[in-house]
Amino acid sequence: MIFIYRCYRGIRVKTKRTASILSIVLIGLLLAVLLHSGFRLGDEAPRRMLADSVDWLVCKVFQDPKGMVLASMPALSWQDTPEEMESPGRALLSWLAGITRIDLNPAGMLRAQIPLLGQISPPEVSVVAMDSAIPEDPQLEQKVSQEVLVGIYTTHTGETYSLTDGTDRLTGEQGGVVKVARAVQKTLEDKHAIRVVLSDRIHDARYATSYLESKKTATEMAEKNPHMIAMLDIHRDAGRSREESLVEVKGQKIAPILIIIGSDARLPFPNWKQNYRFACRLAAKMNELYPGLCLGVRVKEGRYNQFLHPGAVLLEIGTDNNSLEEAVASGEMLADALAKLVQEEVKTRETLKKEENIPGKTQDEQTIDPEAEEENRSEERHAQPVPPFHPKESVH
């Protein structure tokens, strides 16, 4: 018994999930020892120790319910970050959950297994009052471009913020992420004069087919706006504590932003590193303007429809433990950083266009091959008549 206790005290764990798994294993060993020794002898000390262990376990459940549930039901860990529902197994699980009416959220699983928890009100969490004002930049007098340069949509449209809505998902409805998307759009258009197309179409009425539905929206968006530089799929994260759901930026506590980029681990996506480089530029620009806002770029196995556009990124703005106000403040700062990136890209495109059409040269000078021109001069020196050059006759 003392050995088991010392093992538990001596092992340092790095994550809550590891701590939860370790706790369950050690409690199982403890119960096995008690069953084979103390209870058979009728000793009262093991019984008291067992009661204390149960009290500790209940305390852990209340302090970190999701960690305990994830340890015993690893399938729930899929909800930590959005996953592309391309796996038949995951789609089957979602379908079974639907027909059995089981809520796969951690709180729902706990209520199903321990009905008493449904009668317990969670502790009150203070919501940080935000000053949504952003430092003013000079207002642009005209559009950066007449073309649409940014597209925005939400694959998991029902994702929302529990501190505002009392739940983390509004099934079949528009959640808080749509309001954050609109805040990003408004900042880009009103403050930075960048044209944006936004789709608030609901894609997750059936969660298992969310990415299949949003693929239709993203495809249409990319095809109709060929000059688009960035295409944002806005989500919110889950599985983080209240403390982990806040970052301090310029004296304000707001929601952090994490960028997710897909790869070719599961399905063909040969150009995913192009999206990755764009995401790294966006992350760097966010932390340049607002240090600490972006948590970085994480590469995942799914494609997240990013193969449809080289500037497509998935943004997790805050978590389910944020308020809408905190997420909107972060979205507005994201828009400032994205605007700088878009403006840089527009200038690069204009420079390349100018280089392709160098001023001061005639069309003939740009079309004639230098070697062919020298050959023509040689023929002229030999007094041979040379037919006039017609650009339409040139072969490209």
PDB file of C-alpha atoms in Angstrom, residues 164-267:
ATOM      1  CA  THR A 164     -22.691  33.521 -23.066  1.00  0.00           C
ATOM      2  CA  ASP A 165     -25.159  30.918 -24.321  1.00  0.00           C
ATOM      3  CA  GLY A 166     -25.098  28.413 -21.458  1.00  0.00           C
ATOM      4  CA  THR A 167     -24.122  25.593 -23.826  1.00  0.00           C
ATOM      5  CA  ASP A 168     -21.216  24.806 -26.150  1.00  0.00           C
ATOM      6  CA  ARG A 169     -23.288  23.907 -29.211  1.00  0.00           C
ATOM      7  CA  LEU A 170     -26.561  25.012 -30.802  1.00  0.00           C
ATOM      8  CA  THR A 171     -27.592  22.052 -32.941  1.00  0.00           C
ATOM      9  CA  GLY A 172     -29.038  23.119 -36.293  1.00  0.00           C
ATOM     10  CA  GLU A 173     -28.598  26.814 -35.449  1.00  0.00           C
ATOM     11  CA  GLN A 174     -26.020  29.561 -35.859  1.00  0.00           C
ATOM     12  CA  GLY A 175     -23.749  29.656 -32.841  1.00  0.00           C
ATOM     13  CA  GLY A 176     -21.330  32.237 -31.530  1.00  0.00           C
ATOM     14  CA  VAL A 177     -18.701  31.414 -34.149  1.00  0.00           C
ATOM     15  CA  VAL A 178     -20.958  32.980 -36.788  1.00  0.00           C
ATOM     16  CA  LYS A 179     -21.073  36.216 -34.785  1.00  0.00           C
ATOM     17  CA  VAL A 180     -17.291  36.148 -34.522  1.00  0.00           C
ATOM     18  CA  ALA A 181     -17.091  35.614 -38.294  1.00  0.00           C
ATOM     19  CA  ARG A 182     -19.293  38.659 -38.843  1.00  0.00           C
ATOM     20  CA  ALA A 183     -17.061  40.713 -36.543  1.00  0.00           C
ATOM     21  CA  VAL A 184     -14.027  39.718 -38.621  1.00  0.00           C
ATOM     22  CA  GLN A 185     -15.893  40.644 -41.798  1.00  0.00           C
ATOM     23  CA  LYS A 186     -16.998  44.018 -40.437  1.00  0.00           C
ATOM     24  CA  THR A 187     -13.484  44.965 -39.323  1.00  0.00           C
ATOM     25  CA  LEU A 188     -11.968  44.002 -42.675  1.00  0.00           C
ATOM     26  CA  GLU A 189     -14.588  45.899 -44.663  1.00  0.00           C
ATOM     27  CA  ASP A 190     -15.232  48.978 -42.514  1.00  0.00           C
ATOM     28  CA  LYS A 191     -11.762  49.553 -41.092  1.00  0.00           C
ATOM     29  CA  HIS A 192      -9.474  48.221 -43.819  1.00  0.00           C
ATOM     30  CA  ALA A 193     -11.621  48.545 -46.968  1.00  0.00           C
ATOM     31  CA  ILE A 194     -11.114  44.900 -47.926  1.00  0.00           C
ATOM     32  CA  ARG A 195     -13.990  43.154 -49.686  1.00  0.00           C
ATOM     33  CA  VAL A 196     -15.201  39.996 -47.941  1.00  0.00           C
ATOM     34  CA  VAL A 197     -17.669  37.268 -48.845  1.00  0.00           C
ATOM     35  CA  LEU A 198     -19.224  35.493 -45.841  1.00  0.00           C
ATOM     36  CA  SER A 199     -21.436  32.405 -45.793  1.00  0.00           C
ATOM     37  CA  ASP A 200     -23.542  31.733 -42.690  1.00  0.00           C
ATOM     38  CA  ARG A 201     -24.946  28.533 -44.148  1.00  0.00           C
ATOM     39  CA  ILE A 202     -25.479  25.805 -41.508  1.00  0.00           C
ATOM     40  CA  HIS A 203     -23.212  22.844 -42.237  1.00  0.00           C
ATOM     41  CA  ASP A 204     -23.419  20.750 -39.064  1.00  0.00           C
ATOM     42  CA  ALA A 205     -27.092  19.835 -38.811  1.00  0.00           C
ATOM     43  CA  ARG A 206     -25.579  16.357 -39.100  1.00  0.00           C
ATOM     44  CA  TYR A 207     -22.227  16.652 -37.374  1.00  0.00           C
ATOM     45  CA  ALA A 208     -20.698  13.610 -39.103  1.00  0.00           C
ATOM     46  CA  THR A 209     -21.068  15.232 -42.528  1.00  0.00           C
ATOM     47  CA  SER A 210     -20.061  18.782 -41.558  1.00  0.00           C
ATOM     48  CA  TYR A 211     -16.985  18.919 -43.764  1.00  0.00           C
ATOM     49  CA  LEU A 212     -18.760  17.348 -46.696  1.00  0.00           C
ATOM     50  CA  GLU A 213     -21.374  20.123 -46.494  1.00  0.00           C
ATOM     51  CA  SER A 214     -18.901  22.964 -45.984  1.00  0.00           C
ATOM     52  CA  LYS A 215     -16.863  21.658 -48.927  1.00  0.00           C
ATOM     53  CA  LYS A 216     -19.743  22.721 -51.186  1.00  0.00           C
ATOM     54  CA  THR A 217     -19.642  26.241 -49.735  1.00  0.00           C
ATOM     55  CA  ALA A 218     -15.843  26.516 -49.908  1.00  0.00           C
ATOM     56  CA  THR A 219     -15.745  25.234 -53.488  1.00  0.00           C
ATOM     57  CA  GLU A 220     -18.363  27.736 -54.619  1.00  0.00           C
ATOM     58  CA  MET A 221     -16.605  30.538 -52.752  1.00  0.00           C
ATOM     59  CA  ALA A 222     -13.235  29.786 -54.354  1.00  0.00           C
ATOM     60  CA  GLU A 223     -14.646  29.394 -57.872  1.00  0.00           C
ATOM     61  CA  LYS A 224     -16.646  32.631 -57.795  1.00  0.00           C
ATOM     62  CA  ASN A 225     -13.795  34.691 -56.323  1.00  0.00           C
ATOM     63  CA  PRO A 226     -10.593  33.816 -58.218  1.00  0.00           C
ATOM     64  CA  HIS A 227      -8.665  36.763 -56.726  1.00  0.00           C
ATOM     65  CA  MET A 228      -9.298  35.648 -53.141  1.00  0.00           C
ATOM     66  CA  ILE A 229      -6.164  35.639 -50.962  1.00  0.00           C
ATOM     67  CA  ALA A 230      -7.476  34.044 -47.751  1.00  0.00           C
ATOM     68  CA  MET A 231     -10.334  31.687 -46.951  1.00  0.00           C
ATOM     69  CA  LEU A 232     -11.144  31.316 -43.246  1.00  0.00           C
ATOM     70  CA  ASP A 233     -13.056  28.481 -41.589  1.00  0.00           C
ATOM     71  CA  ILE A 234     -13.853  29.763 -38.093  1.00  0.00           C
ATOM     72  CA  HIS A 235     -14.273  27.383 -35.144  1.00  0.00           C
ATOM     73  CA  ARG A 236     -13.831  27.462 -31.395  1.00  0.00           C
ATOM     74  CA  ASP A 237     -11.697  25.012 -29.424  1.00  0.00           C
ATOM     75  CA  ALA A 238     -12.828  22.725 -26.581  1.00  0.00           C
ATOM     76  CA  GLY A 239     -11.354  20.762 -23.710  1.00  0.00           C
ATOM     77  CA  ARG A 240      -9.483  23.670 -22.114  1.00  0.00           C
ATOM     78  CA  SER A 241      -9.960  25.126 -18.652  1.00  0.00           C
ATOM     79  CA  ARG A 242     -11.091  28.680 -18.067  1.00  0.00           C
ATOM     80  CA  GLU A 243      -7.512  29.712 -17.292  1.00  0.00           C
ATOM     81  CA  GLU A 244      -6.281  28.142 -20.528  1.00  0.00           C
ATOM     82  CA  SER A 245      -9.021  29.966 -22.444  1.00  0.00           C
ATOM     83  CA  LEU A 246      -7.647  33.441 -21.760  1.00  0.00           C
ATOM     84  CA  VAL A 247      -4.580  35.322 -22.920  1.00  0.00           C
ATOM     85  CA  GLU A 248      -3.575  38.832 -21.940  1.00  0.00           C
ATOM     86  CA  VAL A 249      -3.007  41.127 -24.900  1.00  0.00           C
ATOM     87  CA  LYS A 250      -2.128  44.750 -24.309  1.00  0.00           C
ATOM     88  CA  GLY A 251      -3.670  44.668 -20.849  1.00  0.00           C
ATOM     89  CA  GLN A 252      -6.887  42.888 -21.919  1.00  0.00           C
ATOM     90  CA  LYS A 253      -7.815  39.271 -21.253  1.00  0.00           C
ATOM     91  CA  ILE A 254      -9.285  37.830 -24.416  1.00  0.00           C
ATOM     92  CA  ALA A 255      -9.709  34.506 -26.205  1.00  0.00           C
ATOM     93  CA  PRO A 256      -6.587  32.918 -27.737  1.00  0.00           C
ATOM     94  CA  ILE A 257      -6.409  31.946 -31.403  1.00  0.00           C
ATOM     95  CA  LEU A 258      -5.001  28.648 -32.656  1.00  0.00           C
ATOM     96  CA  ILE A 259      -4.482  27.937 -36.377  1.00  0.00           C
ATOM     97  CA  ILE A 260      -5.032  24.402 -37.662  1.00  0.00           C
ATOM     98  CA  ILE A 261      -3.532  23.266 -40.965  1.00  0.00           C
ATOM     99  CA  GLY A 262      -4.306  19.949 -42.628  1.00  0.00           C
ATOM    100  CA  SER A 263      -1.805  17.639 -44.294  1.00  0.00           C
ATOM    101  CA  ASP A 264      -1.609  14.688 -46.652  1.00  0.00           C
ATOM    102  CA  ALA A 265      -1.452  12.089 -43.866  1.00  0.00           C
ATOM    103  CA  ARG A 266      -4.831  10.589 -44.753  1.00  0.00           C
ATOM    104  CA  LEU A 267      -5.738  11.775 -48.236  1.00  0.00           C
TER     105      LEU A 267
END
